Every structure is written in structure tokens, then in C-alpha cells.
Amino acid sequence: METEFTPIASAIGGGLIGASAVLLMLTLGRIMGATGILAGLLTPASRADFLWRAAVVAGMITGPVIYLGLTGGFPAVQVPISTPQMLIGGFIVGMGVTYGSGCTSGHGVCGMARLSPRSIAATLTFMFACGVTVYATRHLIGA
């Protein structure tokens, strides 16, 4: 499997994620961690808490729809694993998010920007585990 190098699209996407994280912190003083936002949406503390979380999730859902409207199609995505493998992977990631007290967006984008020692440790752990997984998958297993 060959990985496509997309520096311009990646830089634009990263810039938009960073800008949204800064705007959320600036306007509401909240951290842009996707799993924390979703968990809080399911059990909101107040109506105002529900509304901002719902707006963020709605933006995540409507973003691809806007892309479809602008380009006439979705980007081709190839998933080289089965649905059961994706479900198992999602479960493992969910456990990691729970035990790690946050996800890559919360720790990697927002926590690192705040120089949080916990987020720096979590992000280093994510990156190391990703590197080991990619190496094992591509070079040891041969997928």
C-alpha cells in the first residue's frame, strides 16, 4: 500500500483545525477535544453546554457535505481492512481515549499548545505507538 503525499491539503486541514481550536478557546474557554465534546454532548451540563457541543458536531458533519457541494464528489478513500477489523480498532482507540484522558485532538493540538506535561507525554505515546504500528503492519506483517 502506498501512502499519498498531500502537503497542501494537509497544511490547509491542519490550519483549519488549529483555527477552530483557537476560536473555541478564545470564545468559550473550552478545549477542542473531539471525544470530550462528543461525550459532553451525550450528557450536557446545561442547555448552553449542549448547544456549543452540538454546533461543533454539526460542523464536523456538514464539512464533508460542503466539500461535496464545492467539488461534486468525495475524495476516494481506500480502507484496506475489513469492517470487523475497523470495529476492533475503534474499540481499542476508545479504550485508549478513556485511559489516556483524551484523544489526539485534545492532547496533540490543544494540550501541546498549552504546554501541558500530561498532553506532551500522551502525544509522545501516540506518536511512538503509531510508528511501531505502521512499521509492524508494513514491514513485519506485510500488509
PDB file of C-alpha atoms in Angstrom:
ATOM      1  CA  MET A   1       0.000   0.000   0.000  1.00  0.00           C
ATOM      2  CA  GLU A   2       1.385   3.375  -0.976  1.00  0.00           C
ATOM      3  CA  THR A   3       0.642   6.481   1.068  1.00  0.00           C
ATOM      4  CA  GLU A   4      -0.213   9.577  -0.947  1.00  0.00           C
ATOM      5  CA  PHE A   5       1.783  12.698  -0.048  1.00  0.00           C
ATOM      6  CA  THR A   6      -0.589  15.693   0.191  1.00  0.00           C
ATOM      7  CA  PRO A   7       1.270  18.596   1.827  1.00  0.00           C
ATOM      8  CA  ILE A   8      -1.025  21.401   0.634  1.00  0.00           C
ATOM      9  CA  ALA A   9      -4.293  19.721   1.600  1.00  0.00           C
ATOM     10  CA  SER A  10      -2.733  18.596   4.881  1.00  0.00           C
ATOM     11  CA  ALA A  11      -1.493  22.107   5.697  1.00  0.00           C
ATOM     12  CA  ILE A  12      -4.914  23.603   4.924  1.00  0.00           C
ATOM     13  CA  GLY A  13      -6.679  20.969   7.041  1.00  0.00           C
ATOM     14  CA  GLY A  14      -4.225  21.433   9.912  1.00  0.00           C
ATOM     15  CA  GLY A  15      -4.643  25.208   9.723  1.00  0.00           C
ATOM     16  CA  LEU A  16      -8.430  24.893   9.891  1.00  0.00           C
ATOM     17  CA  ILE A  17      -8.222  22.528  12.871  1.00  0.00           C
ATOM     18  CA  GLY A  18      -5.828  24.912  14.625  1.00  0.00           C
ATOM     19  CA  ALA A  19      -8.001  27.937  13.872  1.00  0.00           C
ATOM     20  CA  SER A  20     -11.124  26.202  15.176  1.00  0.00           C
ATOM     21  CA  ALA A  21      -9.295  25.167  18.356  1.00  0.00           C
ATOM     22  CA  VAL A  22      -8.100  28.728  18.935  1.00  0.00           C
ATOM     23  CA  LEU A  23     -11.566  30.183  18.276  1.00  0.00           C
ATOM     24  CA  LEU A  24     -13.213  27.739  20.688  1.00  0.00           C
ATOM     25  CA  MET A  25     -10.671  28.565  23.403  1.00  0.00           C
ATOM     26  CA  LEU A  26     -10.932  32.301  22.679  1.00  0.00           C
ATOM     27  CA  THR A  27     -14.732  32.476  22.639  1.00  0.00           C
ATOM     28  CA  LEU A  28     -15.759  29.838  25.208  1.00  0.00           C
ATOM     29  CA  GLY A  29     -12.555  28.947  27.025  1.00  0.00           C
ATOM     30  CA  ARG A  30     -13.064  25.289  26.066  1.00  0.00           C
ATOM     31  CA  ILE A  31     -10.605  22.720  24.733  1.00  0.00           C
ATOM     32  CA  MET A  32     -11.267  21.284  21.274  1.00  0.00           C
ATOM     33  CA  GLY A  33     -11.010  17.571  22.074  1.00  0.00           C
ATOM     34  CA  ALA A  34     -13.357  15.651  19.793  1.00  0.00           C
ATOM     35  CA  THR A  35     -14.117  12.798  22.191  1.00  0.00           C
ATOM     36  CA  GLY A  36     -14.673  15.158  25.111  1.00  0.00           C
ATOM     37  CA  ILE A  37     -17.026  17.267  23.017  1.00  0.00           C
ATOM     38  CA  LEU A  38     -18.997  14.206  21.924  1.00  0.00           C
ATOM     39  CA  ALA A  39     -19.134  12.739  25.450  1.00  0.00           C
ATOM     40  CA  GLY A  40     -20.358  16.082  26.805  1.00  0.00           C
ATOM     41  CA  LEU A  41     -22.977  16.240  24.059  1.00  0.00           C
ATOM     42  CA  LEU A  42     -24.433  12.959  25.298  1.00  0.00           C
ATOM     43  CA  THR A  43     -24.512  14.190  28.924  1.00  0.00           C
ATOM     44  CA  PRO A  44     -24.518  18.010  28.795  1.00  0.00           C
ATOM     45  CA  ALA A  45     -24.162  20.079  31.963  1.00  0.00           C
ATOM     46  CA  SER A  46     -26.604  22.732  30.717  1.00  0.00           C
ATOM     47  CA  ARG A  47     -28.503  23.917  27.654  1.00  0.00           C
ATOM     48  CA  ALA A  48     -25.659  26.278  26.706  1.00  0.00           C
ATOM     49  CA  ASP A  49     -23.177  23.409  27.067  1.00  0.00           C
ATOM     50  CA  PHE A  50     -25.296  21.250  24.768  1.00  0.00           C
ATOM     51  CA  LEU A  51     -25.645  23.997  22.145  1.00  0.00           C
ATOM     52  CA  TRP A  52     -21.947  24.709  21.608  1.00  0.00           C
ATOM     53  CA  ARG A  53     -21.146  20.985  21.534  1.00  0.00           C
ATOM     54  CA  ALA A  54     -23.963  20.351  19.037  1.00  0.00           C
ATOM     55  CA  ALA A  55     -22.643  23.192  16.847  1.00  0.00           C
ATOM     56  CA  VAL A  56     -19.156  21.649  16.766  1.00  0.00           C
ATOM     57  CA  VAL A  57     -20.509  18.183  15.914  1.00  0.00           C
ATOM     58  CA  ALA A  58     -22.806  19.687  13.265  1.00  0.00           C
ATOM     59  CA  GLY A  59     -19.771  21.387  11.730  1.00  0.00           C
ATOM     60  CA  MET A  60     -17.920  18.073  11.632  1.00  0.00           C
ATOM     61  CA  ILE A  61     -20.860  16.519   9.817  1.00  0.00           C
ATOM     62  CA  THR A  62     -21.594  19.376   7.410  1.00  0.00           C
ATOM     63  CA  GLY A  63     -17.940  19.932   6.437  1.00  0.00           C
ATOM     64  CA  PRO A  64     -17.887  16.926   4.094  1.00  0.00           C
ATOM     65  CA  VAL A  65     -21.292  17.912   2.703  1.00  0.00           C
ATOM     66  CA  ILE A  66     -19.917  21.362   1.831  1.00  0.00           C
ATOM     67  CA  TYR A  67     -16.890  19.694   0.208  1.00  0.00           C
ATOM     68  CA  LEU A  68     -19.260  17.560  -1.862  1.00  0.00           C
ATOM     69  CA  GLY A  69     -21.171  20.669  -2.954  1.00  0.00           C
ATOM     70  CA  LEU A  70     -17.989  22.514  -3.957  1.00  0.00           C
ATOM     71  CA  THR A  71     -16.249  19.667  -5.775  1.00  0.00           C
ATOM     72  CA  GLY A  72     -19.092  17.402  -6.901  1.00  0.00           C
ATOM     73  CA  GLY A  73     -17.691  14.342  -5.159  1.00  0.00           C
ATOM     74  CA  PHE A  74     -15.950  12.932  -2.141  1.00  0.00           C
ATOM     75  CA  PRO A  75     -12.247  12.086  -2.169  1.00  0.00           C
ATOM     76  CA  ALA A  76     -11.505   8.445  -2.918  1.00  0.00           C
ATOM     77  CA  VAL A  77     -10.818   6.611   0.325  1.00  0.00           C
ATOM     78  CA  GLN A  78      -9.404   3.119   0.327  1.00  0.00           C
ATOM     79  CA  VAL A  79      -9.743   1.122   3.521  1.00  0.00           C
ATOM     80  CA  PRO A  80      -7.537  -1.970   3.208  1.00  0.00           C
ATOM     81  CA  ILE A  81      -9.074  -3.781   6.200  1.00  0.00           C
ATOM     82  CA  SER A  82     -12.391  -5.454   6.929  1.00  0.00           C
ATOM     83  CA  THR A  83     -15.293  -3.991   8.877  1.00  0.00           C
ATOM     84  CA  PRO A  84     -14.666  -6.272  11.891  1.00  0.00           C
ATOM     85  CA  GLN A  85     -11.051  -5.082  11.972  1.00  0.00           C
ATOM     86  CA  MET A  86     -12.249  -1.460  11.940  1.00  0.00           C
ATOM     87  CA  LEU A  87     -14.673  -2.163  14.785  1.00  0.00           C
ATOM     88  CA  ILE A  88     -11.940  -3.814  16.856  1.00  0.00           C
ATOM     89  CA  GLY A  89      -9.614  -0.894  16.138  1.00  0.00           C
ATOM     90  CA  GLY A  90     -12.321   1.589  17.125  1.00  0.00           C
ATOM     91  CA  PHE A  91     -12.872  -0.261  20.392  1.00  0.00           C
ATOM     92  CA  ILE A  92      -9.137  -0.210  21.138  1.00  0.00           C
ATOM     93  CA  VAL A  93      -8.947   3.506  20.351  1.00  0.00           C
ATOM     94  CA  GLY A  94     -11.960   4.129  22.596  1.00  0.00           C
ATOM     95  CA  MET A  95     -10.208   2.347  25.447  1.00  0.00           C
ATOM     96  CA  GLY A  96      -7.072   4.400  24.828  1.00  0.00           C
ATOM     97  CA  VAL A  97      -9.056   7.634  24.865  1.00  0.00           C
ATOM     98  CA  THR A  98     -10.628   6.632  28.166  1.00  0.00           C
ATOM     99  CA  TYR A  99      -7.389   5.609  29.862  1.00  0.00           C
ATOM    100  CA  GLY A 100      -5.428   8.476  28.299  1.00  0.00           C
ATOM    101  CA  SER A 101      -7.997  11.068  29.431  1.00  0.00           C
ATOM    102  CA  GLY A 102      -8.411  12.452  25.937  1.00  0.00           C
ATOM    103  CA  CYS A 103      -7.822  11.970  22.251  1.00  0.00           C
ATOM    104  CA  THR A 104      -5.235  13.137  19.765  1.00  0.00           C
ATOM    105  CA  SER A 105      -7.084  16.371  19.053  1.00  0.00           C
ATOM    106  CA  GLY A 106      -7.377  17.283  22.717  1.00  0.00           C
ATOM    107  CA  HIS A 107      -3.842  16.328  23.716  1.00  0.00           C
ATOM    108  CA  GLY A 108      -1.984  16.800  20.428  1.00  0.00           C
ATOM    109  CA  VAL A 109      -3.496  20.063  19.264  1.00  0.00           C
ATOM    110  CA  CYS A 110      -4.754  21.849  22.365  1.00  0.00           C
ATOM    111  CA  GLY A 111      -2.735  20.298  25.175  1.00  0.00           C
ATOM    112  CA  MET A 112       0.585  20.661  23.364  1.00  0.00           C
ATOM    113  CA  ALA A 113      -0.224  24.300  22.597  1.00  0.00           C
ATOM    114  CA  ARG A 114      -0.802  24.893  26.323  1.00  0.00           C
ATOM    115  CA  LEU A 115       2.475  23.079  27.135  1.00  0.00           C
ATOM    116  CA  SER A 116       0.584  20.589  29.303  1.00  0.00           C
ATOM    117  CA  PRO A 117       3.051  17.944  30.573  1.00  0.00           C
ATOM    118  CA  ARG A 118       0.289  15.310  30.522  1.00  0.00           C
ATOM    119  CA  SER A 119      -0.567  16.148  26.910  1.00  0.00           C
ATOM    120  CA  ILE A 120       3.075  16.156  25.859  1.00  0.00           C
ATOM    121  CA  ALA A 121       3.510  12.674  27.371  1.00  0.00           C
ATOM    122  CA  ALA A 122       0.270  11.456  25.773  1.00  0.00           C
ATOM    123  CA  THR A 123       1.222  12.827  22.348  1.00  0.00           C
ATOM    124  CA  LEU A 124       4.688  11.249  22.507  1.00  0.00           C
ATOM    125  CA  THR A 125       2.996   7.964  23.400  1.00  0.00           C
ATOM    126  CA  PHE A 126       0.528   8.295  20.481  1.00  0.00           C
ATOM    127  CA  MET A 127       3.300   9.046  18.016  1.00  0.00           C
ATOM    128  CA  PHE A 128       5.535   6.208  19.223  1.00  0.00           C
ATOM    129  CA  ALA A 129       2.650   3.716  19.095  1.00  0.00           C
ATOM    130  CA  CYS A 130       1.705   4.920  15.586  1.00  0.00           C
ATOM    131  CA  GLY A 131       5.275   4.499  14.365  1.00  0.00           C
ATOM    132  CA  VAL A 132       5.543   0.982  15.798  1.00  0.00           C
ATOM    133  CA  THR A 133       2.141   0.020  14.361  1.00  0.00           C
ATOM    134  CA  VAL A 134       2.939   1.299  10.862  1.00  0.00           C
ATOM    135  CA  TYR A 135       6.343  -0.396  10.887  1.00  0.00           C
ATOM    136  CA  ALA A 136       4.902  -3.699  12.102  1.00  0.00           C
ATOM    137  CA  THR A 137       1.994  -3.565   9.662  1.00  0.00           C
ATOM    138  CA  ARG A 138       4.062  -2.708   6.601  1.00  0.00           C
ATOM    139  CA  HIS A 139       7.349  -4.484   7.252  1.00  0.00           C
ATOM    140  CA  LEU A 140       6.714  -7.354   9.634  1.00  0.00           C
ATOM    141  CA  ILE A 141       3.187  -8.451   8.744  1.00  0.00           C
ATOM    142  CA  GLY A 142       3.425  -7.279   5.146  1.00  0.00           C
ATOM    143  CA  ALA A 143       0.009  -5.667   4.826  1.00  0.00           C
TER     144      ALA A 143
END
